């Protein structure tokens, strides 16, 4: 099983980016999917999460600007980031609890994708 994150880049303040996190391999089910970020010199922060029923949660710092969604058929989660601010600059990583069969699950991490917002 692999988790692949993509979509980062350089954008001006006020701009938008869309991140994707795709799970692939021998998958029985993907439960909650998470987006985290870590800026230089700071602790990793949970940005947003979404469960298989599409219930979502957001960090206060991104509420109203970021939207997490998922396509269960594609085992993919998305993070639409609007009104980006320089403070959003960080490496964004995705995480998911994935079942490889009905009884076996583990946590998977995708590689980070850099998001840089210039002022």
Coordinates of N, CA and C in Angstrom, one line a residue:
X1 N 0.9 -1.2 0.0 CA 0.0 0.0 0.0 C 0.9 1.2 0.0
X2 N 0.5 2.2 -0.8 CA 1.2 3.5 -0.9 C 0.3 4.6 -0.8
X3 N 0.8 5.7 -0.2 CA 0.0 7.0 -0.1 C 0.9 8.0 -0.9
X4 N 0.3 8.6 -1.9 CA 1.1 9.6 -2.7 C 0.4 11.0 -2.6
X5 N 1.2 11.9 -2.2 CA 0.7 13.3 -2.1 C 1.3 14.1 -3.3
X6 N 0.5 15.0 -3.8 CA 0.9 15.9 -4.9 C 0.2 17.2 -4.9
X7 N 0.7 18.1 -5.7 CA -0.1 19.4 -5.9 C 0.5 20.6 -5.2
X8 N 1.6 20.5 -4.5 CA 2.2 21.6 -3.9 C 2.9 22.6 -4.9
X9 N 3.3 23.7 -4.5 CA 4.0 24.6 -5.4 C 4.2 26.0 -4.7
X10 N 4.5 27.0 -5.6 CA 4.7 28.3 -5.2 C 3.5 29.2 -5.7
X11 N 2.9 29.9 -4.8 CA 1.8 30.8 -5.1 C 1.9 32.1 -4.4
X12 N 1.3 33.1 -4.9 CA 1.3 34.4 -4.2 C 0.2 34.4 -3.2
X13 N 0.3 35.3 -2.2 CA -0.7 35.4 -1.2 C -2.0 35.8 -1.8
X14 N -3.1 35.1 -1.3 CA -4.4 35.3 -1.9 C -4.7 34.2 -3.0
X15 N -3.7 33.5 -3.4 CA -3.9 32.5 -4.4 C -4.5 31.2 -3.9
X16 N -4.5 30.2 -4.8 CA -5.1 28.9 -4.4 C -4.2 27.8 -4.9
X17 N -4.3 26.7 -4.2 CA -3.7 25.4 -4.6 C -4.6 24.3 -4.2
X18 N -4.4 23.2 -4.9 CA -5.2 22.0 -4.6 C -4.2 20.8 -4.4
X19 N -4.2 20.2 -3.2 CA -3.4 19.0 -3.0 C -4.2 17.8 -3.1
X20 N -3.5 16.7 -3.6 CA -4.2 15.4 -3.7 C -3.4 14.4 -2.9
X21 N -4.1 13.4 -2.3 CA -3.5 12.3 -1.6 C -4.2 11.0 -2.0
X22 N -3.4 10.2 -2.8 CA -4.0 9.0 -3.4 C -3.4 7.7 -2.7
X23 N -4.3 6.9 -2.3 CA -3.9 5.6 -1.8 C -4.0 4.5 -2.9
X24 N -3.0 3.7 -2.9 CA -3.0 2.6 -4.0 C -2.4 1.3 -3.4
X25 N -2.7 0.2 -4.1 CA -2.2 -1.1 -3.6 C -3.3 -2.0 -3.2
X26 N -3.0 -2.9 -2.3 CA -4.0 -3.9 -1.9 C -4.8 -3.3 -0.7
X27 N -5.9 -2.7 -1.1 CA -6.7 -1.9 -0.1 C -8.1 -2.5 0.0
X28 N -8.5 -2.8 1.3 CA -9.8 -3.2 1.6 C -10.7 -2.0 1.9
X29 N -10.2 -1.1 2.7 CA -10.9 0.2 3.0 C -9.9 1.2 3.5
X30 N -10.3 2.5 3.2 CA -9.5 3.6 3.7 C -10.4 4.4 4.7
X31 N -10.0 4.4 5.9 CA -10.8 5.1 6.9 C -10.5 6.6 6.9
X32 N -10.3 7.2 8.0 CA -10.1 8.6 8.1 C -8.8 9.0 7.4
X33 N -8.8 10.1 6.6 CA -7.7 10.6 5.9 C -7.4 12.0 6.5
X34 N -6.1 12.3 6.7 CA -5.7 13.5 7.3 C -4.7 14.3 6.5
X35 N -4.7 15.6 6.6 CA -3.6 16.5 6.1 C -3.0 17.1 7.3
X36 N -1.6 17.1 7.3 CA -0.8 17.7 8.3 C 0.1 18.7 7.6
X37 N 0.7 19.6 8.3 CA 1.7 20.5 7.8 C 2.7 20.8 8.8
X38 N 3.9 21.1 8.4 CA 5.0 21.4 9.3 C 5.8 22.5 8.6
X39 N 5.9 23.7 9.3 CA 6.7 24.8 8.9 C 8.1 24.7 9.5
X40 N 9.1 25.3 9.0 CA 10.4 25.2 9.6 C 10.4 25.8 11.0
X41 N 11.0 25.0 11.9 CA 11.1 25.4 13.3 C 9.8 25.3 14.1
X42 N 8.8 24.7 13.5 CA 7.5 24.6 14.2 C 7.1 23.1 14.3
X43 N 6.2 22.8 15.2 CA 5.7 21.4 15.3 C 4.7 21.1 14.2
X44 N 4.6 19.8 13.9 CA 3.6 19.4 12.9 C 2.2 19.7 13.4
X45 N 1.4 20.2 12.5 CA 0.0 20.6 12.8 C -1.0 19.9 12.0
X46 N -2.1 19.4 12.6 CA -3.1 18.8 11.9 C -4.0 19.9 11.2
X47 N -4.1 19.8 9.9 CA -4.8 20.9 9.2 C -6.3 20.5 9.0
X48 N -6.5 19.3 8.6 CA -7.9 18.9 8.3 C -8.0 17.3 8.3
X49 N -9.2 16.8 8.5 CA -9.3 15.4 8.3 C -10.8 15.1 7.8
X50 N -10.9 13.9 7.2 CA -12.2 13.6 6.7 C -12.4 12.1 6.8
X51 N -13.5 11.6 7.3 CA -13.7 10.2 7.5 C -14.4 9.6 6.2
X52 N -14.7 8.3 6.2 CA -15.2 7.7 5.0 C -16.7 8.1 4.8
X53 N -17.3 8.7 5.8 CA -18.6 9.2 5.7 C -18.7 10.7 5.3
X54 N -17.5 11.3 5.0 CA -17.3 12.6 4.6 C -17.5 13.7 5.7
X55 N -17.5 13.2 7.0 CA -17.4 14.2 8.1 C -16.1 14.8 8.1
X56 N -16.0 16.1 8.3 CA -14.7 16.9 8.2 C -14.4 17.6 9.5
X57 N -13.2 17.9 9.8 CA -12.7 18.7 10.9 C -11.6 19.6 10.3
X58 N -11.5 20.8 10.9 CA -10.4 21.7 10.4 C -9.7 22.4 11.6
X59 N -8.5 22.7 11.4 CA -7.8 23.6 12.4 C -8.4 25.0 12.3
X60 N -8.4 25.7 13.4 CA -9.0 27.0 13.4 C -8.4 27.9 12.4
X61 N -7.1 27.7 12.2 CA -6.3 28.6 11.4 C -6.6 28.5 9.9
X62 N -7.4 27.5 9.5 CA -7.7 27.3 8.1 C -9.2 27.3 7.8
X63 N -10.0 27.3 8.8 CA -11.4 27.3 8.7 C -11.9 28.4 7.8
X64 N -12.8 28.1 6.8 CA -13.3 29.1 5.9 C -12.4 29.3 4.7
X65 N -11.2 28.8 4.7 CA -10.2 29.0 3.6 C -9.9 27.7 2.9
X66 N -9.8 26.6 3.7 CA -9.4 25.3 3.2 C -10.7 24.4 3.2
X67 N -10.7 23.5 2.2 CA -11.8 22.5 2.1 C -11.2 21.1 1.9
X68 N -11.5 20.2 2.7 CA -11.0 18.8 2.5 C -12.2 18.0 1.9
X69 N -11.9 17.2 1.0 CA -12.9 16.3 0.4 C -12.2 15.0 0.0
X70 N -13.1 14.0 -0.4 CA -12.5 12.7 -0.8 C -13.4 12.1 -1.8
X71 N -12.8 11.2 -2.6 CA -13.4 10.4 -3.6 C -13.2 8.9 -3.2
X72 N -14.1 8.3 -2.5 CA -13.9 7.0 -2.0 C -13.7 6.0 -3.1
X73 N -14.2 6.1 -4.2 CA -14.0 5.2 -5.4 C -12.6 5.2 -5.8
X74 N -11.9 6.4 -5.6 CA -10.5 6.5 -6.1 C -9.5 6.5 -4.9
X75 N -10.1 6.3 -3.7 CA -9.2 6.3 -2.5 C -8.3 7.5 -2.4
X76 N -8.9 8.6 -2.7 CA -8.2 9.9 -2.8 C -8.8 11.0 -2.0
X77 N -8.0 11.7 -1.3 CA -8.4 12.9 -0.6 C -7.8 14.1 -1.2
X78 N -8.5 15.2 -1.1 CA -8.1 16.5 -1.7 C -8.1 17.6 -0.6
X79 N -7.2 18.5 -0.8 CA -7.3 19.7 0.1 C -7.2 20.9 -0.8
X80 N -8.4 21.6 -0.9 CA -8.5 22.8 -1.7 C -8.1 24.0 -0.8
X81 N -7.1 24.7 -1.1 CA -6.6 25.8 -0.3 C -6.8 27.1 -1.0
X82 N -7.6 27.9 -0.4 CA -7.9 29.3 -1.0 C -7.4 30.4 -0.1
X83 N -7.4 31.6 -0.6 CA -6.9 32.7 0.2 C -5.7 32.4 1.0
X84 N -4.7 31.8 0.3 CA -3.5 31.4 1.0 C -2.7 32.6 1.5
X85 N -2.1 32.4 2.6 CA -1.3 33.4 3.4 C 0.1 32.9 3.5
X86 N 1.1 33.8 3.7 CA 2.5 33.4 3.9 C 2.6 32.4 5.0
X87 N 1.7 32.6 6.0 CA 1.8 31.7 7.2 C 1.4 30.2 6.9
X88 N 0.8 30.0 5.7 CA 0.5 28.7 5.3 C 1.7 27.9 4.7
X89 N 2.8 28.6 4.5 CA 4.0 28.0 3.9 C 4.4 26.9 4.8
X90 N 4.6 25.7 4.3 CA 4.9 24.5 5.1 C 5.1 23.3 4.1
X91 N 5.6 22.2 4.7 CA 5.5 20.9 4.0 C 4.2 20.2 4.4
X92 N 3.4 19.9 3.4 CA 2.1 19.3 3.7 C 2.2 17.8 3.5
X93 N 1.7 17.0 4.4 CA 1.8 15.5 4.3 C 0.4 15.0 4.6
X94 N 0.1 13.8 3.9 CA -1.1 13.2 4.2 C -0.9 11.9 5.0
X95 N -1.9 11.5 5.7 CA -1.9 10.3 6.5 C -3.2 9.6 6.4
X96 N -3.2 8.3 6.5 CA -4.5 7.6 6.4 C -4.4 6.3 7.2
X97 N -5.6 5.9 7.7 CA -5.7 4.6 8.3 C -6.3 3.7 7.3
X98 N -5.5 2.7 6.9 CA -5.9 1.8 5.7 C -6.0 0.4 6.1
X99 N -7.1 -0.3 5.8 CA -7.3 -1.7 6.0 C -6.9 -2.4 4.7
X100 N -6.0 -3.4 4.9 CA -5.6 -4.2 3.7 C -6.5 -5.4 3.6
X101 N -7.1 -5.8 4.7 CA -8.2 -6.8 4.7 C -9.2 -6.4 5.8
X102 N -10.2 -7.3 6.0 CA -11.2 -6.9 7.0 C -10.7 -6.7 8.4
X103 N -9.5 -7.3 8.7 CA -9.0 -7.3 10.1 C -7.7 -6.5 10.3
X104 N -7.0 -6.3 9.2 CA -5.6 -5.7 9.3 C -5.6 -4.3 8.9
X105 N -5.1 -3.4 9.8 CA -5.0 -2.0 9.4 C -3.7 -1.4 9.9
X106 N -3.3 -0.4 9.3 CA -2.2 0.4 9.8 C -2.2 1.8 9.3
X107 N -1.4 2.6 9.9 CA -1.2 4.0 9.5 C -0.3 4.1 8.4
X108 N -0.6 4.9 7.4 CA 0.3 5.2 6.3 C 0.5 6.7 6.1
X109 N 1.7 7.0 5.8 CA 2.1 8.4 5.5 C 2.5 8.6 4.0
X110 N 2.1 9.6 3.4 CA 2.6 10.0 2.1 C 3.8 10.9 2.2
X111 N 4.5 11.0 1.2 CA 5.7 11.9 1.2 C 5.1 13.4 1.3
X112 N 5.9 14.3 1.8 CA 5.4 15.7 1.9 C 5.5 16.4 0.6
X113 N 4.7 17.4 0.5 CA 4.7 18.3 -0.7 C 4.8 19.7 -0.2
X114 N 5.7 20.4 -0.8 CA 6.0 21.8 -0.3 C 5.0 22.8 -0.9
X115 N 4.5 23.6 0.0 CA 3.6 24.7 -0.3 C 4.3 26.0 0.2
X116 N 4.6 26.9 -0.8 CA 5.2 28.2 -0.5 C 4.3 29.3 -0.9
X117 N 4.0 30.2 0.0 CA 3.1 31.3 -0.3 C 4.0 32.6 -0.1
X118 N 4.1 33.3 -1.2 CA 4.9 34.5 -1.2 C 4.0 35.7 -0.9
X119 N 4.6 36.7 -0.2 CA 3.8 37.9 0.1 C 3.9 39.0 -0.9

